[in-house]
JSON list of C-alpha atoms in Angstrom, two decimals:
[
{"chain": "A", "resi": 803, "resn": "VAL", "atom": "CA", "xyz": [0.00, 0.00, 0.00]},
{"chain": "A", "resi": 804, "resn": "GLU", "atom": "CA", "xyz": [2.87, 2.36, 0.83]},
{"chain": "A", "resi": 805, "resn": "GLY", "atom": "CA", "xyz": [4.51, 1.80, -2.56]},
{"chain": "A", "resi": 806, "resn": "LYS", "atom": "CA", "xyz": [1.30, 2.66, -4.28]},
{"chain": "A", "resi": 807, "resn": "CYS", "atom": "CA", "xyz": [0.89, 5.95, -2.41]},
{"chain": "A", "resi": 808, "resn": "GLY", "atom": "CA", "xyz": [4.48, 6.90, -3.14]},
{"chain": "A", "resi": 809, "resn": "ARG", "atom": "CA", "xyz": [4.00, 6.39, -6.88]},
{"chain": "A", "resi": 810, "resn": "GLU", "atom": "CA", "xyz": [0.70, 8.29, -6.85]},
{"chain": "A", "resi": 811, "resn": "ALA", "atom": "CA", "xyz": [2.41, 11.21, -5.07]},
{"chain": "A", "resi": 812, "resn": "VAL", "atom": "CA", "xyz": [5.20, 11.30, -7.70]},
{"chain": "A", "resi": 813, "resn": "VAL", "atom": "CA", "xyz": [2.66, 11.18, -10.54]},
{"chain": "A", "resi": 814, "resn": "SER", "atom": "CA", "xyz": [0.60, 13.92, -8.86]},
{"chain": "A", "resi": 815, "resn": "THR", "atom": "CA", "xyz": [3.70, 16.14, -8.40]},
{"chain": "A", "resi": 816, "resn": "GLN", "atom": "CA", "xyz": [4.77, 15.60, -12.01]},
{"chain": "A", "resi": 817, "resn": "SER", "atom": "CA", "xyz": [1.25, 16.38, -13.21]},
{"chain": "A", "resi": 818, "resn": "THR", "atom": "CA", "xyz": [1.22, 19.62, -11.23]},
{"chain": "A", "resi": 819, "resn": "GLY", "atom": "CA", "xyz": [4.56, 20.67, -12.78]},
{"chain": "A", "resi": 820, "resn": "VAL", "atom": "CA", "xyz": [3.29, 19.94, -16.28]},
{"chain": "A", "resi": 821, "resn": "SER", "atom": "CA", "xyz": [0.11, 21.92, -15.55]},
{"chain": "A", "resi": 822, "resn": "LYS", "atom": "CA", "xyz": [2.18, 24.90, -14.41]},
{"chain": "A", "resi": 823, "resn": "LYS", "atom": "CA", "xyz": [4.33, 24.72, -17.55]},
{"chain": "A", "resi": 824, "resn": "ILE", "atom": "CA", "xyz": [1.21, 24.51, -19.72]},
{"chain": "A", "resi": 825, "resn": "GLN", "atom": "CA", "xyz": [-0.35, 27.49, -17.91]},
{"chain": "A", "resi": 826, "resn": "GLU", "atom": "CA", "xyz": [2.86, 29.53, -18.28]},
{"chain": "A", "resi": 827, "resn": "THR", "atom": "CA", "xyz": [2.96, 28.69, -21.99]},
{"chain": "A", "resi": 828, "resn": "VAL", "atom": "CA", "xyz": [-0.72, 29.63, -22.35]},
{"chain": "A", "resi": 829, "resn": "ASP", "atom": "CA", "xyz": [-0.09, 32.93, -20.50]},
{"chain": "A", "resi": 830, "resn": "ALA", "atom": "CA", "xyz": [2.94, 33.73, -22.67]},
{"chain": "A", "resi": 831, "resn": "THR", "atom": "CA", "xyz": [0.92, 32.86, -25.79]},
{"chain": "A", "resi": 832, "resn": "LYS", "atom": "CA", "xyz": [-1.85, 35.21, -24.64]},
{"chain": "A", "resi": 833, "resn": "VAL", "atom": "CA", "xyz": [0.71, 38.02, -24.24]},
{"chain": "A", "resi": 834, "resn": "VAL", "atom": "CA", "xyz": [2.09, 37.35, -27.72]},
{"chain": "A", "resi": 835, "resn": "MET", "atom": "CA", "xyz": [-1.43, 37.26, -29.17]},
{"chain": "A", "resi": 836, "resn": "LYS", "atom": "CA", "xyz": [-2.31, 40.53, -27.43]},
{"chain": "A", "resi": 837, "resn": "ILE", "atom": "CA", "xyz": [0.85, 42.15, -28.82]},
{"chain": "A", "resi": 838, "resn": "GLN", "atom": "CA", "xyz": [0.02, 40.76, -32.28]},
{"chain": "A", "resi": 839, "resn": "LYS", "atom": "CA", "xyz": [-3.54, 42.16, -32.04]},
{"chain": "A", "resi": 840, "resn": "GLN", "atom": "CA", "xyz": [-2.21, 45.59, -31.04]},
{"chain": "A", "resi": 841, "resn": "THR", "atom": "CA", "xyz": [0.33, 45.40, -33.86]},
{"chain": "A", "resi": 842, "resn": "ASP", "atom": "CA", "xyz": [-2.36, 44.42, -36.36]},
{"chain": "A", "resi": 843, "resn": "ASP", "atom": "CA", "xyz": [-4.55, 47.30, -35.16]},
{"chain": "A", "resi": 844, "resn": "SER", "atom": "CA", "xyz": [-1.63, 49.74, -35.44]},
{"chain": "A", "resi": 845, "resn": "ILE", "atom": "CA", "xyz": [-0.75, 48.49, -38.91]},
{"chain": "A", "resi": 846, "resn": "GLU", "atom": "CA", "xyz": [-4.42, 48.77, -39.94]},
{"chain": "A", "resi": 847, "resn": "ASP", "atom": "CA", "xyz": [-4.49, 52.38, -38.66]},
{"chain": "A", "resi": 848, "resn": "ILE", "atom": "CA", "xyz": [-1.30, 53.15, -40.57]},
{"chain": "A", "resi": 849, "resn": "LEU", "atom": "CA", "xyz": [-2.67, 51.58, -43.74]},
{"chain": "A", "resi": 850, "resn": "LYS", "atom": "CA", "xyz": [-5.87, 53.62, -43.39]},
{"chain": "A", "resi": 851, "resn": "LYS", "atom": "CA", "xyz": [-3.79, 56.79, -42.96]},
{"chain": "A", "resi": 852, "resn": "ILE", "atom": "CA", "xyz": [-1.74, 55.86, -46.03]},
{"chain": "A", "resi": 853, "resn": "ASP", "atom": "CA", "xyz": [-4.96, 55.39, -48.02]},
{"chain": "A", "resi": 854, "resn": "GLU", "atom": "CA", "xyz": [-6.23, 58.76, -46.81]},
{"chain": "A", "resi": 855, "resn": "LEU", "atom": "CA", "xyz": [-2.94, 60.43, -47.71]},
{"chain": "A", "resi": 856, "resn": "GLU", "atom": "CA", "xyz": [-2.94, 58.79, -51.14]},
{"chain": "A", "resi": 857, "resn": "VAL", "atom": "CA", "xyz": [-6.46, 60.09, -51.79]},
{"chain": "A", "resi": 858, "resn": "GLU", "atom": "CA", "xyz": [-5.45, 63.53, -50.55]},
{"chain": "A", "resi": 859, "resn": "LEU", "atom": "CA", "xyz": [-2.31, 63.42, -52.68]},
{"chain": "A", "resi": 860, "resn": "ALA", "atom": "CA", "xyz": [-4.33, 62.42, -55.78]},
{"chain": "A", "resi": 861, "resn": "GLN", "atom": "CA", "xyz": [-6.81, 65.23, -55.12]},
{"chain": "A", "resi": 862, "resn": "GLY", "atom": "CA", "xyz": [-3.95, 67.67, -54.67]},
{"chain": "A", "resi": 863, "resn": "GLN", "atom": "CA", "xyz": [-2.37, 66.56, -57.93]},
{"chain": "A", "resi": 864, "resn": "GLU", "atom": "CA", "xyz": [-5.67, 66.95, -59.78]},
{"chain": "A", "resi": 865, "resn": "THR", "atom": "CA", "xyz": [-6.20, 70.42, -58.32]},
{"chain": "A", "resi": 866, "resn": "GLU", "atom": "CA", "xyz": [-2.62, 71.30, -59.22]},
{"chain": "A", "resi": 867, "resn": "LYS", "atom": "CA", "xyz": [-3.27, 70.25, -62.84]},
{"chain": "A", "resi": 868, "resn": "GLN", "atom": "CA", "xyz": [-6.47, 72.32, -62.92]},
{"chain": "A", "resi": 869, "resn": "LEU", "atom": "CA", "xyz": [-4.70, 75.36, -61.49]},
{"chain": "A", "resi": 870, "resn": "GLN", "atom": "CA", "xyz": [-1.86, 74.98, -63.97]},
{"chain": "A", "resi": 871, "resn": "SER", "atom": "CA", "xyz": [-4.39, 74.74, -66.81]},
{"chain": "A", "resi": 872, "resn": "ASN", "atom": "CA", "xyz": [-6.17, 77.85, -65.50]},
{"chain": "A", "resi": 873, "resn": "LEU", "atom": "CA", "xyz": [-2.85, 79.66, -65.21]},
{"chain": "A", "resi": 874, "resn": "ASN", "atom": "CA", "xyz": [-1.93, 78.74, -68.80]},
{"chain": "A", "resi": 875, "resn": "HIS", "atom": "CA", "xyz": [-5.38, 79.84, -69.97]},
{"chain": "A", "resi": 876, "resn": "ILE", "atom": "CA", "xyz": [-5.02, 83.15, -68.14]},
{"chain": "A", "resi": 877, "resn": "GLN", "atom": "CA", "xyz": [-1.55, 83.67, -69.59]},
{"chain": "A", "resi": 878, "resn": "ASP", "atom": "CA", "xyz": [-2.86, 82.91, -73.09]},
{"chain": "A", "resi": 879, "resn": "ASN", "atom": "CA", "xyz": [-5.72, 85.33, -72.57]},
{"chain": "A", "resi": 880, "resn": "GLN", "atom": "CA", "xyz": [-3.35, 87.93, -71.18]},
{"chain": "A", "resi": 881, "resn": "LEU", "atom": "CA", "xyz": [-1.14, 87.66, -74.26]},
{"chain": "A", "resi": 882, "resn": "LEU", "atom": "CA", "xyz": [-4.16, 87.89, -76.55]},
{"chain": "A", "resi": 883, "resn": "LEU", "atom": "CA", "xyz": [-5.46, 90.97, -74.74]},
{"chain": "A", "resi": 884, "resn": "ARG", "atom": "CA", "xyz": [-2.08, 92.67, -74.90]},
{"chain": "A", "resi": 885, "resn": "ASN", "atom": "CA", "xyz": [-1.97, 92.12, -78.68]},
{"chain": "A", "resi": 886, "resn": "GLN", "atom": "CA", "xyz": [-5.50, 93.49, -79.03]},
{"chain": "A", "resi": 887, "resn": "HIS", "atom": "CA", "xyz": [-4.53, 96.41, -76.88]},
{"chain": "A", "resi": 888, "resn": "LYS", "atom": "CA", "xyz": [-1.69, 97.36, -79.22]},
{"chain": "A", "resi": 889, "resn": "ALA", "atom": "CA", "xyz": [-3.97, 97.19, -82.26]},
{"chain": "A", "resi": 890, "resn": "ARG", "atom": "CA", "xyz": [-6.69, 99.26, -80.62]},
{"chain": "A", "resi": 891, "resn": "LEU", "atom": "CA", "xyz": [-4.25, 101.92, -79.46]},
{"chain": "A", "resi": 892, "resn": "ASP", "atom": "CA", "xyz": [-3.48, 102.58, -83.14]},
{"chain": "A", "resi": 893, "resn": "LYS", "atom": "CA", "xyz": [-7.20, 102.97, -83.95]},
{"chain": "A", "resi": 894, "resn": "ARG", "atom": "CA", "xyz": [-8.79, 104.42, -80.81]},
{"chain": "A", "resi": 895, "resn": "LEU", "atom": "CA", "xyz": [-7.17, 106.21, -77.99]},
{"chain": "A", "resi": 896, "resn": "GLY", "atom": "CA", "xyz": [-10.46, 106.09, -76.02]},
{"chain": "A", "resi": 897, "resn": "LEU", "atom": "CA", "xyz": [-10.36, 102.31, -75.59]},
{"chain": "A", "resi": 898, "resn": "PHE", "atom": "CA", "xyz": [-7.03, 102.54, -73.80]},
{"chain": "A", "resi": 899, "resn": "ARG", "atom": "CA", "xyz": [-8.56, 102.81, -70.32]},
{"chain": "A", "resi": 900, "resn": "GLU", "atom": "CA", "xyz": [-10.92, 99.87, -70.82]},
{"chain": "A", "resi": 901, "resn": "LEU", "atom": "CA", "xyz": [-8.19, 97.57, -72.10]},
{"chain": "A", "resi": 902, "resn": "LYS", "atom": "CA", "xyz": [-5.84, 98.69, -69.35]},
{"chain": "A", "resi": 903, "resn": "GLU", "atom": "CA", "xyz": [-8.44, 97.68, -66.73]},
{"chain": "A", "resi": 904, "resn": "ASN", "atom": "CA", "xyz": [-8.89, 94.28, -68.39]},
{"chain": "A", "resi": 905, "resn": "VAL", "atom": "CA", "xyz": [-5.16, 93.64, -68.36]},
{"chain": "A", "resi": 906, "resn": "GLU", "atom": "CA", "xyz": [-4.89, 94.69, -64.70]},
{"chain": "A", "resi": 907, "resn": "GLU", "atom": "CA", "xyz": [-7.77, 92.36, -63.80]},
{"chain": "A", "resi": 908, "resn": "LEU", "atom": "CA", "xyz": [-6.10, 89.47, -65.60]},
{"chain": "A", "resi": 909, "resn": "ILE", "atom": "CA", "xyz": [-2.82, 90.24, -63.84]},
{"chain": "A", "resi": 910, "resn": "GLU", "atom": "CA", "xyz": [-4.63, 90.17, -60.48]},
{"chain": "A", "resi": 911, "resn": "GLN", "atom": "CA", "xyz": [-6.24, 86.86, -61.40]},
{"chain": "A", "resi": 912, "resn": "ASN", "atom": "CA", "xyz": [-2.85, 85.58, -62.48]},
{"chain": "A", "resi": 913, "resn": "VAL", "atom": "CA", "xyz": [-1.32, 86.60, -59.13]},
{"chain": "A", "resi": 914, "resn": "VAL", "atom": "CA", "xyz": [-4.18, 84.94, -57.23]},
{"chain": "A", "resi": 915, "resn": "SER", "atom": "CA", "xyz": [-3.83, 81.79, -59.33]},
{"chain": "A", "resi": 916, "resn": "ALA", "atom": "CA", "xyz": [-0.08, 81.78, -58.81]},
{"chain": "A", "resi": 917, "resn": "GLU", "atom": "CA", "xyz": [-0.58, 82.14, -55.04]},
{"chain": "A", "resi": 918, "resn": "GLN", "atom": "CA", "xyz": [-3.11, 79.31, -55.08]},
{"chain": "A", "resi": 919, "resn": "TYR", "atom": "CA", "xyz": [-0.71, 77.22, -57.11]},
{"chain": "A", "resi": 920, "resn": "ASN", "atom": "CA", "xyz": [2.11, 77.90, -54.64]},
{"chain": "A", "resi": 921, "resn": "LYS", "atom": "CA", "xyz": [-0.13, 77.00, -51.68]},
{"chain": "A", "resi": 922, "resn": "LEU", "atom": "CA", "xyz": [-1.21, 73.81, -53.41]},
{"chain": "A", "resi": 923, "resn": "GLN", "atom": "CA", "xyz": [2.39, 72.95, -54.21]},
{"chain": "A", "resi": 924, "resn": "ALA", "atom": "CA", "xyz": [3.27, 73.40, -50.51]},
{"chain": "A", "resi": 925, "resn": "LYS", "atom": "CA", "xyz": [0.37, 71.12, -49.50]},
{"chain": "A", "resi": 926, "resn": "HIS", "atom": "CA", "xyz": [1.48, 68.60, -52.09]},
{"chain": "A", "resi": 927, "resn": "LEU", "atom": "CA", "xyz": [5.02, 68.56, -50.68]},
{"chain": "A", "resi": 928, "resn": "LYS", "atom": "CA", "xyz": [3.64, 68.29, -47.12]},
{"chain": "A", "resi": 929, "resn": "ALA", "atom": "CA", "xyz": [1.45, 65.33, -48.16]},
{"chain": "A", "resi": 930, "resn": "LYS", "atom": "CA", "xyz": [4.48, 63.62, -49.72]},
{"chain": "A", "resi": 931, "resn": "SER", "atom": "CA", "xyz": [6.44, 64.23, -46.52]},
{"chain": "A", "resi": 932, "resn": "ASP", "atom": "CA", "xyz": [3.58, 62.91, -44.36]},
{"chain": "A", "resi": 933, "resn": "TYR", "atom": "CA", "xyz": [3.30, 59.84, -46.59]},
{"chain": "A", "resi": 934, "resn": "GLN", "atom": "CA", "xyz": [7.02, 59.13, -46.21]},
{"chain": "A", "resi": 935, "resn": "THR", "atom": "CA", "xyz": [6.75, 59.64, -42.44]},
{"chain": "A", "resi": 936, "resn": "VAL", "atom": "CA", "xyz": [3.91, 57.11, -42.27]},
{"chain": "A", "resi": 937, "resn": "LEU", "atom": "CA", "xyz": [5.94, 54.63, -44.33]},
{"chain": "A", "resi": 938, "resn": "ASP", "atom": "CA", "xyz": [8.92, 55.13, -41.99]},
{"chain": "A", "resi": 939, "resn": "GLN", "atom": "CA", "xyz": [6.66, 54.63, -38.96]},
{"chain": "A", "resi": 940, "resn": "LYS", "atom": "CA", "xyz": [5.26, 51.45, -40.49]},
{"chain": "A", "resi": 941, "resn": "LEU", "atom": "CA", "xyz": [8.78, 50.12, -41.03]},
{"chain": "A", "resi": 942, "resn": "ASP", "atom": "CA", "xyz": [9.75, 51.04, -37.45]},
{"chain": "A", "resi": 943, "resn": "LEU", "atom": "CA", "xyz": [6.62, 49.34, -36.12]},
{"chain": "A", "resi": 944, "resn": "GLU", "atom": "CA", "xyz": [7.26, 46.19, -38.12]},
{"chain": "A", "resi": 945, "resn": "THR", "atom": "CA", "xyz": [10.85, 46.12, -36.87]},
{"chain": "A", "resi": 946, "resn": "SER", "atom": "CA", "xyz": [9.66, 46.62, -33.27]},
{"chain": "A", "resi": 947, "resn": "VAL", "atom": "CA", "xyz": [7.09, 43.84, -33.60]},
{"chain": "A", "resi": 948, "resn": "LYS", "atom": "CA", "xyz": [9.70, 41.47, -34.96]},
{"chain": "A", "resi": 949, "resn": "GLU", "atom": "CA", "xyz": [12.01, 42.35, -32.08]},
{"chain": "A", "resi": 950, "resn": "ILE", "atom": "CA", "xyz": [9.21, 41.89, -29.51]},
{"chain": "A", "resi": 951, "resn": "VAL", "atom": "CA", "xyz": [8.29, 38.51, -30.98]},
{"chain": "A", "resi": 952, "resn": "LYS", "atom": "CA", "xyz": [11.96, 37.50, -31.05]},
{"chain": "A", "resi": 953, "resn": "VAL", "atom": "CA", "xyz": [12.48, 38.54, -27.41]},
{"chain": "A", "resi": 954, "resn": "THR", "atom": "CA", "xyz": [9.22, 36.88, -26.33]},
{"chain": "A", "resi": 955, "resn": "VAL", "atom": "CA", "xyz": [10.08, 33.63, -28.07]},
{"chain": "A", "resi": 956, "resn": "SER", "atom": "CA", "xyz": [13.59, 33.76, -26.61]},
{"chain": "A", "resi": 957, "resn": "TYR", "atom": "CA", "xyz": [12.13, 34.32, -23.15]},
{"chain": "A", "resi": 958, "resn": "ILE", "atom": "CA", "xyz": [9.68, 31.42, -23.54]},
{"chain": "A", "resi": 959, "resn": "VAL", "atom": "CA", "xyz": [12.47, 29.14, -24.73]},
{"chain": "A", "resi": 960, "resn": "LYS", "atom": "CA", "xyz": [14.72, 30.28, -21.86]},
{"chain": "A", "resi": 961, "resn": "VAL", "atom": "CA", "xyz": [11.97, 29.66, -19.31]},
{"chain": "A", "resi": 962, "resn": "GLN", "atom": "CA", "xyz": [11.20, 26.24, -20.80]},
{"chain": "A", "resi": 963, "resn": "CYS", "atom": "CA", "xyz": [14.88, 25.29, -20.85]},
{"chain": "A", "resi": 964, "resn": "SER", "atom": "CA", "xyz": [15.50, 26.49, -17.30]},
{"chain": "A", "resi": 965, "resn": "LYS", "atom": "CA", "xyz": [12.54, 24.49, -16.00]},
{"chain": "A", "resi": 966, "resn": "GLN", "atom": "CA", "xyz": [13.60, 21.35, -17.85]},
{"chain": "A", "resi": 967, "resn": "GLY", "atom": "CA", "xyz": [17.28, 21.65, -17.07]}
]
């Protein structure tokens, strides 16, 4: 009877040790899964921001094209009006004031368009910079996640080895 109890006690002690190891492994796995979830959420947020920045960048590029087209149109009109102005000066001195006002208005529009173009160009460069920053952050995050996983796995292995050996 005593031999039987002794064996049952050894089996019970071994079973308890295995249960502890299993629980520690489960706990470590939960930590890794939590970190992975947070990483996935962060990556998803970064990808959403990248998508938003790409849309904003595309809109900025389209607006830039429209402004450049408007600027070219204004410059073409300005040139045309200046040529008409020269011809009319030869024929009618009275039209001088009217044409002068038209040219000044076009010049003001040209200045406004140029300012808008410059502002848009600055936004475009900022969006490019933001996009690069987000890409850099994504790379840093991926590197950090890999390092965390590596350290966690190393820790789990070390704990397992120290308990076995």
